[in-house]
Amino acid sequence: MKEDSAQDFITEEYLLNMGPQHPATHGVLRLVLRMDGENILDLVPDLGYLHRGFEKIAENRTYKQFLPFTDRLDYLAGMFNNHVYCLAVEKLLKITVPPRAEYIRVLVSELNRIASHLVWFGPFAMDLGAITPFLYAFREREMIIDLLESVSGQRLTYSYFRIGGVAQDLPDDFIVQAKAFCEYFKPKVDEYDTLLSKNIIFIKRTKNIGVLPKELAIDYGCSGPVLRGSGVAYDVRKNEPYSVYKDLSFDIPVGTIGDSLDRYNVRIEEMRQSVRIIEQVLEKLPGGEIMAAVPKVVKPAPGEAYARIEAPRGDFGFFIVSDGSDKPYRLKIRAPSFSNLSVLPELVKGLKISDVLAVFGSIDIVLGDVDR
Amino acid sequence: MITVCVSYMFNLVSLFDLISNLLLNVWMNIGLPVILFELIKKFVVAGVMFGLLSVTVMFLIWLERRICARFQSRVGPNRVGFQGFLQPVADAIKLLAKENIVPQDADRLVHFLAPPIVFTAAFTAYLCMPFGPGLIALDINLGILYIFSITTLGVMGILLAGWGSNNKYSLLGGMRSVAQIVSYEIPLILSVLGVVMLTNTLKITEIVDAQKSFFDWFIFRQPLAFIIYLIAGTAELNRTPFDIPEAESELTGGYHTEYSGIRFSMFFLAEFTNMFMVSAIATSIFLGGWHGFGFLPPYVWFFVKCFAVVFLLIWFRWTFPRMRFDQLMDLGWKALTPLAFVNIFLTGIMIFIK
Amino acid sequence: MTTQEIIRKISGRFPTVETTIIDGENALNVLTDKDAIVQLCAFIKNELGYDYLQFLTCIDRLDKLEIHYHLYAYASQGTIIVKTSVERVGGKIQSVAALWKAADWHEREAYDLFGVVFEGHPGLRRILLEEDFVGHPLLKDFKGKNVVVLPKI
């Protein structure tokens, strides 16, 4: 009897196209899902919708000309892209950046990190169906954007860094305003906790969802909060300090099992740590020059350099090969989102369609970064 | 004169009777049959109710947008009309003027039928809803049963919409919606059953009349039932945290993804009408209906209570994240339904002891 | 494990491999023949503990295609850059996707942009460009209709 009815009831697998225009793919990513009802059997990401060929463009631009392009990589964290590019070129040129410039770089980078994490926090909550946190996050982000605008003149694509320093000094009241922002922002993070982090539905949606074991995270080359969420206490700022991070004290938040909730908590805690760093930088900010002596035409000696930093999305690197001319011979961008995204198919197998968003959101990718 | 006006304000039924009798006299004088008058009267009542409901729903849409804006430290619509009161009207006109897009591969008939079904189901349920003493279109014995069965018909429309759109997201939304509404219908009705057992009637006017004084309100005698009703009712409405059939971040809008223009507005209006229905039932069954504390006409009390419940629903929506499909089923079948049974059992014991 | 020890271990196992230290960093350049790439990478990963493939990329040297594997060890926090080279056009090399899963997408990217065929790769196809794209744009002689070479300053 039972067998008969099972035979009558025919089920079929089907393909579901998520994106490239879909509210939850945060840009133009296409996810092809093989589904059985609500359950996911397989997921194949299809990238490249935002591929602009920056690596090719770089070969046809001088070192200084390429700087504004870097902003468009991870467009939510423009400062970091500038930073790592400048670091790589400075390494080729063997330039030392003046301390004030280094401190300013760290200052704006950390502000940018908070802004970037806020743009992750809001949409992540929205993916899970809570809309209000999105607007709270953007309220705070607006203040950071205003601060960064007062420094660089831009709101998103800053191009504030220069090879050898930064474009201009901080405006007069910047330090006061940055301090005021820190004071304002600290209770706000607690507010996010009350609103979302402690919500039972939120915890049920994210706990034990998309568990990424330590070994797998390393194997897939994951970095940043995704790696730390899995329990690897690795942060380029701490383990291979660049700029002035050596002189600043901050903690590296680490998760335990590597589920979506861990990755969430790591990022929330990172915002707090960034505030800590900003406060220290504001205290320690030295005077002096903001630009090193850099030749008008940047022509590094033949050679290669790899610089990497801890961007909001992870281990961000620029590999530049110079042939002695004024243009990079080859420029490779090591994008954190690219590797982080590659782990997604592994994480969502056997989960429900709603969980894809809980996992995908917690990985936090930027398509400009993935596709370059 | 003023006292007469005020007394009519408090007793709308006698006002209506007065007008109707006046008109009937005129009618008789012309020499037309009474039966035709009665027929026309029914249509007029239906029209008035439809108009009233539409206005209420428009107000509700405005209210939701303003309240959620306050929650989100925004301002909300405040340009069209006084404080943006006319914003829903403007939106409605915009939607009416829009093109009615039907997907190429859609099942055209099904796609066409779905919105009117949802819309009609949402509006006809009000037939048995008493807004005040005597202010009810059709006071039937099975009032509660009628309302629940009619509102459940709406799910047919949603399923048709999901199927007819020929879109995987819509279909998923439709399937989810059916599963959800069918599962939550059970605790919803069971929770009301406790009240029915206490009052021995399914007639809503009688249930309301059983709650004349403040402490007679069934929310105090059936607190568990009220909580179950509120949760299940929110689920019936497909609102956050139970908005999985729409889930714009997962299913890009679910069953109404492929609808535009007036058909979309039908879904939209039906959603808010249902929202008001859930609040109205909660008010009638648990919060004493039109019985208030004097100084205001009874129907005003009714609306005040309704909007209090509506506010609660809006509050839910803009605070909570969305639940997952299986978690929703777990909650419905493993928590709410057994609790509702426990509630009925306890009520039975209470009645038995008395 | 110091850098010297690592050099000794590598050259003990692979005598033909050339190893140089990069100044000022805990990093090594390892030059190898392309046929030995999988054995060398397996050795570096399993016995030296370089568990993190940062990225994999190619450099068009006009006479050959250089392939770089940037490897990192979380334990010793050191970097090894394995360098090898293949023919510019139609170059073939063994895939390391079985060693690091990260190599999967990076090899696809290298294939996409440079045309290197990674043998034994689980699903080698274009990743960033569309499937019907002709050519491999990061080769120096690539002529696309939208590529404009700027004049030298």
PDB file of N, CA, C and O in Angstrom, chain B residues 226-263:
ATOM      1  N   PHE B 226      -5.652  34.377  24.190  1.00  0.00           N
ATOM      2  CA  PHE B 226      -5.380  35.636  23.509  1.00  0.00           C
ATOM      3  C   PHE B 226      -3.988  35.626  22.885  1.00  0.00           C
ATOM      4  O   PHE B 226      -3.800  36.033  21.740  1.00  0.00           O
ATOM      5  N   ILE B 227      -3.014  35.132  23.644  1.00  0.00           N
ATOM      6  CA  ILE B 227      -1.640  35.100  23.118  1.00  0.00           C
ATOM      7  C   ILE B 227      -1.579  34.174  21.908  1.00  0.00           C
ATOM      8  O   ILE B 227      -1.005  34.520  20.869  1.00  0.00           O
ATOM      9  N   ILE B 228      -2.195  33.000  22.029  1.00  0.00           N
ATOM     10  CA  ILE B 228      -2.197  32.067  20.895  1.00  0.00           C
ATOM     11  C   ILE B 228      -2.872  32.713  19.706  1.00  0.00           C
ATOM     12  O   ILE B 228      -2.382  32.643  18.577  1.00  0.00           O
ATOM     13  N   TYR B 229      -3.996  33.390  19.977  1.00  0.00           N
ATOM     14  CA  TYR B 229      -4.720  34.021  18.882  1.00  0.00           C
ATOM     15  C   TYR B 229      -3.854  35.060  18.192  1.00  0.00           C
ATOM     16  O   TYR B 229      -3.802  35.132  16.965  1.00  0.00           O
ATOM     17  N   LEU B 230      -3.149  35.859  18.987  1.00  0.00           N
ATOM     18  CA  LEU B 230      -2.352  36.939  18.415  1.00  0.00           C
ATOM     19  C   LEU B 230      -1.238  36.380  17.537  1.00  0.00           C
ATOM     20  O   LEU B 230      -0.998  36.860  16.432  1.00  0.00           O
ATOM     21  N   ILE B 231      -0.571  35.317  18.033  1.00  0.00           N
ATOM     22  CA  ILE B 231       0.523  34.737  17.247  1.00  0.00           C
ATOM     23  C   ILE B 231      -0.024  34.100  15.979  1.00  0.00           C
ATOM     24  O   ILE B 231       0.447  34.354  14.873  1.00  0.00           O
ATOM     25  N   ALA B 232      -1.067  33.282  16.159  1.00  0.00           N
ATOM     26  CA  ALA B 232      -1.616  32.596  14.994  1.00  0.00           C
ATOM     27  C   ALA B 232      -2.206  33.598  14.018  1.00  0.00           C
ATOM     28  O   ALA B 232      -2.111  33.434  12.800  1.00  0.00           O
ATOM     29  N   GLY B 233      -2.805  34.660  14.573  1.00  0.00           N
ATOM     30  CA  GLY B 233      -3.387  35.680  13.706  1.00  0.00           C
ATOM     31  C   GLY B 233      -2.321  36.386  12.884  1.00  0.00           C
ATOM     32  O   GLY B 233      -2.504  36.638  11.691  1.00  0.00           O
ATOM     33  N   THR B 234      -1.197  36.694  13.522  1.00  0.00           N
ATOM     34  CA  THR B 234      -0.097  37.311  12.773  1.00  0.00           C
ATOM     35  C   THR B 234       0.362  36.386  11.659  1.00  0.00           C
ATOM     36  O   THR B 234       0.671  36.821  10.552  1.00  0.00           O
ATOM     37  N   ALA B 235       0.398  35.086  11.979  1.00  0.00           N
ATOM     38  CA  ALA B 235       0.819  34.123  10.958  1.00  0.00           C
ATOM     39  C   ALA B 235      -0.180  34.079   9.813  1.00  0.00           C
ATOM     40  O   ALA B 235       0.187  34.004   8.654  1.00  0.00           O
ATOM     41  N   GLU B 236      -1.464  34.155  10.159  1.00  0.00           N
ATOM     42  CA  GLU B 236      -2.500  34.157   9.120  1.00  0.00           C
ATOM     43  C   GLU B 236      -2.335  35.332   8.175  1.00  0.00           C
ATOM     44  O   GLU B 236      -2.678  35.250   7.003  1.00  0.00           O
ATOM     45  N   LEU B 237      -1.830  36.415   8.716  1.00  0.00           N
ATOM     46  CA  LEU B 237      -1.712  37.635   7.920  1.00  0.00           C
ATOM     47  C   LEU B 237      -0.482  37.636   7.045  1.00  0.00           C
ATOM     48  O   LEU B 237      -0.281  38.563   6.267  1.00  0.00           O
ATOM     49  N   ASN B 238       0.368  36.648   7.172  1.00  0.00           N
ATOM     50  CA  ASN B 238       1.637  36.629   6.431  1.00  0.00           C
ATOM     51  C   ASN B 238       2.478  37.860   6.744  1.00  0.00           C
ATOM     52  O   ASN B 238       3.104  38.434   5.874  1.00  0.00           O
ATOM     53  N   ARG B 239       2.470  38.263   7.971  1.00  0.00           N
ATOM     54  CA  ARG B 239       3.296  39.420   8.333  1.00  0.00           C
ATOM     55  C   ARG B 239       4.499  38.952   9.118  1.00  0.00           C
ATOM     56  O   ARG B 239       4.468  37.901   9.741  1.00  0.00           O
ATOM     57  N   THR B 240       5.579  39.752   9.085  1.00  0.00           N
ATOM     58  CA  THR B 240       6.762  39.443   9.866  1.00  0.00           C
ATOM     59  C   THR B 240       6.347  39.213  11.301  1.00  0.00           C
ATOM     60  O   THR B 240       5.519  39.978  11.778  1.00  0.00           O
ATOM     61  N   PRO B 241       6.851  38.282  12.035  1.00  0.00           N
ATOM     62  CA  PRO B 241       7.922  37.342  11.697  1.00  0.00           C
ATOM     63  C   PRO B 241       7.468  36.120  10.912  1.00  0.00           C
ATOM     64  O   PRO B 241       8.225  35.176  10.783  1.00  0.00           O
ATOM     65  N   PHE B 242       6.247  36.129  10.418  1.00  0.00           N
ATOM     66  CA  PHE B 242       5.758  34.948   9.702  1.00  0.00           C
ATOM     67  C   PHE B 242       5.528  35.260   8.228  1.00  0.00           C
ATOM     68  O   PHE B 242       4.659  34.680   7.602  1.00  0.00           O
ATOM     69  N   ASP B 243       6.298  36.180   7.663  1.00  0.00           N
ATOM     70  CA  ASP B 243       5.986  36.594   6.298  1.00  0.00           C
ATOM     71  C   ASP B 243       6.715  35.745   5.263  1.00  0.00           C
ATOM     72  O   ASP B 243       7.062  36.217   4.194  1.00  0.00           O
ATOM     73  N   ILE B 244       6.932  34.481   5.578  1.00  0.00           N
ATOM     74  CA  ILE B 244       7.679  33.638   4.642  1.00  0.00           C
ATOM     75  C   ILE B 244       7.043  33.495   3.264  1.00  0.00           C
ATOM     76  O   ILE B 244       7.762  33.294   2.310  1.00  0.00           O
ATOM     77  N   PRO B 245       5.697  33.602   3.081  1.00  0.00           N
ATOM     78  CA  PRO B 245       5.208  33.493   1.707  1.00  0.00           C
ATOM     79  C   PRO B 245       5.619  34.679   0.844  1.00  0.00           C
ATOM     80  O   PRO B 245       5.704  34.553  -0.362  1.00  0.00           O
ATOM     81  N   GLU B 246       5.847  35.823   1.479  1.00  0.00           N
ATOM     82  CA  GLU B 246       6.243  36.981   0.686  1.00  0.00           C
ATOM     83  C   GLU B 246       7.756  37.129   0.678  1.00  0.00           C
ATOM     84  O   GLU B 246       8.360  37.217  -0.377  1.00  0.00           O
ATOM     85  N   ALA B 247       8.334  37.119   1.873  1.00  0.00           N
ATOM     86  CA  ALA B 247       9.779  37.092   2.051  1.00  0.00           C
ATOM     87  C   ALA B 247      10.559  37.767   0.930  1.00  0.00           C
ATOM     88  O   ALA B 247      11.189  37.112   0.126  1.00  0.00           O
ATOM     89  N   GLU B 248      10.480  39.080   0.865  1.00  0.00           N
ATOM     90  CA  GLU B 248      11.053  39.736  -0.309  1.00  0.00           C
ATOM     91  C   GLU B 248      12.543  39.466  -0.468  1.00  0.00           C
ATOM     92  O   GLU B 248      13.038  39.481  -1.593  1.00  0.00           O
ATOM     93  N   SER B 249      13.262  39.155   0.619  1.00  0.00           N
ATOM     94  CA  SER B 249      14.687  38.913   0.427  1.00  0.00           C
ATOM     95  C   SER B 249      14.952  37.484  -0.044  1.00  0.00           C
ATOM     96  O   SER B 249      15.991  37.213  -0.609  1.00  0.00           O
ATOM     97  N   GLU B 250      14.014  36.574   0.179  1.00  0.00           N
ATOM     98  CA  GLU B 250      14.219  35.212  -0.308  1.00  0.00           C
ATOM     99  C   GLU B 250      13.506  35.005  -1.638  1.00  0.00           C
ATOM    100  O   GLU B 250      14.088  34.587  -2.621  1.00  0.00           O
ATOM    101  N   LEU B 251      12.204  35.293  -1.625  1.00  0.00           N
ATOM    102  CA  LEU B 251      11.374  34.953  -2.776  1.00  0.00           C
ATOM    103  C   LEU B 251      11.004  36.181  -3.597  1.00  0.00           C
ATOM    104  O   LEU B 251      10.093  36.122  -4.407  1.00  0.00           O
ATOM    105  N   THR B 252      11.684  37.267  -3.383  1.00  0.00           N
ATOM    106  CA  THR B 252      11.443  38.496  -4.147  1.00  0.00           C
ATOM    107  C   THR B 252       9.964  38.874  -4.199  1.00  0.00           C
ATOM    108  O   THR B 252       9.490  39.372  -5.200  1.00  0.00           O
ATOM    109  N   GLY B 253       9.251  38.616  -3.110  1.00  0.00           N
ATOM    110  CA  GLY B 253       7.844  39.012  -3.082  1.00  0.00           C
ATOM    111  C   GLY B 253       6.885  37.845  -3.123  1.00  0.00           C
ATOM    112  O   GLY B 253       5.694  38.016  -2.920  1.00  0.00           O
ATOM    113  N   GLY B 254       7.403  36.639  -3.379  1.00  0.00           N
ATOM    114  CA  GLY B 254       6.552  35.456  -3.314  1.00  0.00           C
ATOM    115  C   GLY B 254       5.427  35.503  -4.323  1.00  0.00           C
ATOM    116  O   GLY B 254       5.638  35.803  -5.491  1.00  0.00           O
ATOM    117  N   TYR B 255       4.202  35.225  -3.853  1.00  0.00           N
ATOM    118  CA  TYR B 255       3.111  35.015  -4.799  1.00  0.00           C
ATOM    119  C   TYR B 255       2.754  36.257  -5.604  1.00  0.00           C
ATOM    120  O   TYR B 255       2.169  36.153  -6.669  1.00  0.00           O
ATOM    121  N   HIS B 256       3.051  37.455  -5.098  1.00  0.00           N
ATOM    122  CA  HIS B 256       2.680  38.621  -5.909  1.00  0.00           C
ATOM    123  C   HIS B 256       3.862  39.208  -6.689  1.00  0.00           C
ATOM    124  O   HIS B 256       3.806  40.347  -7.140  1.00  0.00           O
ATOM    125  N   THR B 257       4.903  38.401  -6.890  1.00  0.00           N
ATOM    126  CA  THR B 257       6.041  38.888  -7.680  1.00  0.00           C
ATOM    127  C   THR B 257       5.609  39.329  -9.075  1.00  0.00           C
ATOM    128  O   THR B 257       6.052  40.359  -9.579  1.00  0.00           O
ATOM    129  N   GLU B 258       4.750  38.541  -9.697  1.00  0.00           N
ATOM    130  CA  GLU B 258       4.419  38.786 -11.095  1.00  0.00           C
ATOM    131  C   GLU B 258       3.189  39.660 -11.273  1.00  0.00           C
ATOM    132  O   GLU B 258       2.596  39.678 -12.343  1.00  0.00           O
ATOM    133  N   TYR B 259       2.774  40.329 -10.239  1.00  0.00           N
ATOM    134  CA  TYR B 259       1.580  41.168 -10.359  1.00  0.00           C
ATOM    135  C   TYR B 259       1.954  42.630 -10.344  1.00  0.00           C
ATOM    136  O   TYR B 259       2.897  43.038  -9.670  1.00  0.00           O
ATOM    137  N   SER B 260       1.205  43.398 -11.097  1.00  0.00           N
ATOM    138  CA  SER B 260       1.475  44.824 -11.120  1.00  0.00           C
ATOM    139  C   SER B 260       0.141  45.551 -11.221  1.00  0.00           C
ATOM    140  O   SER B 260      -0.911  44.936 -11.384  1.00  0.00           O
ATOM    141  N   GLY B 261       0.207  46.842 -11.103  1.00  0.00           N
ATOM    142  CA  GLY B 261      -0.978  47.665 -11.296  1.00  0.00           C
ATOM    143  C   GLY B 261      -2.103  47.326 -10.344  1.00  0.00           C
ATOM    144  O   GLY B 261      -1.891  47.053  -9.164  1.00  0.00           O
ATOM    145  N   ILE B 262      -3.297  47.279 -10.870  1.00  0.00           N
ATOM    146  CA  ILE B 262      -4.486  47.146 -10.021  1.00  0.00           C
ATOM    147  C   ILE B 262      -4.521  45.780  -9.351  1.00  0.00           C
ATOM    148  O   ILE B 262      -4.982  45.632  -8.219  1.00  0.00           O
ATOM    149  N   ARG B 263      -4.005  44.759 -10.041  1.00  0.00           N
ATOM    150  CA  ARG B 263      -4.052  43.426  -9.424  1.00  0.00           C
ATOM    151  C   ARG B 263      -3.137  43.354  -8.215  1.00  0.00           C
ATOM    152  O   ARG B 263      -3.464  42.737  -7.209  1.00  0.00           O
TER     153      ARG B 263
END
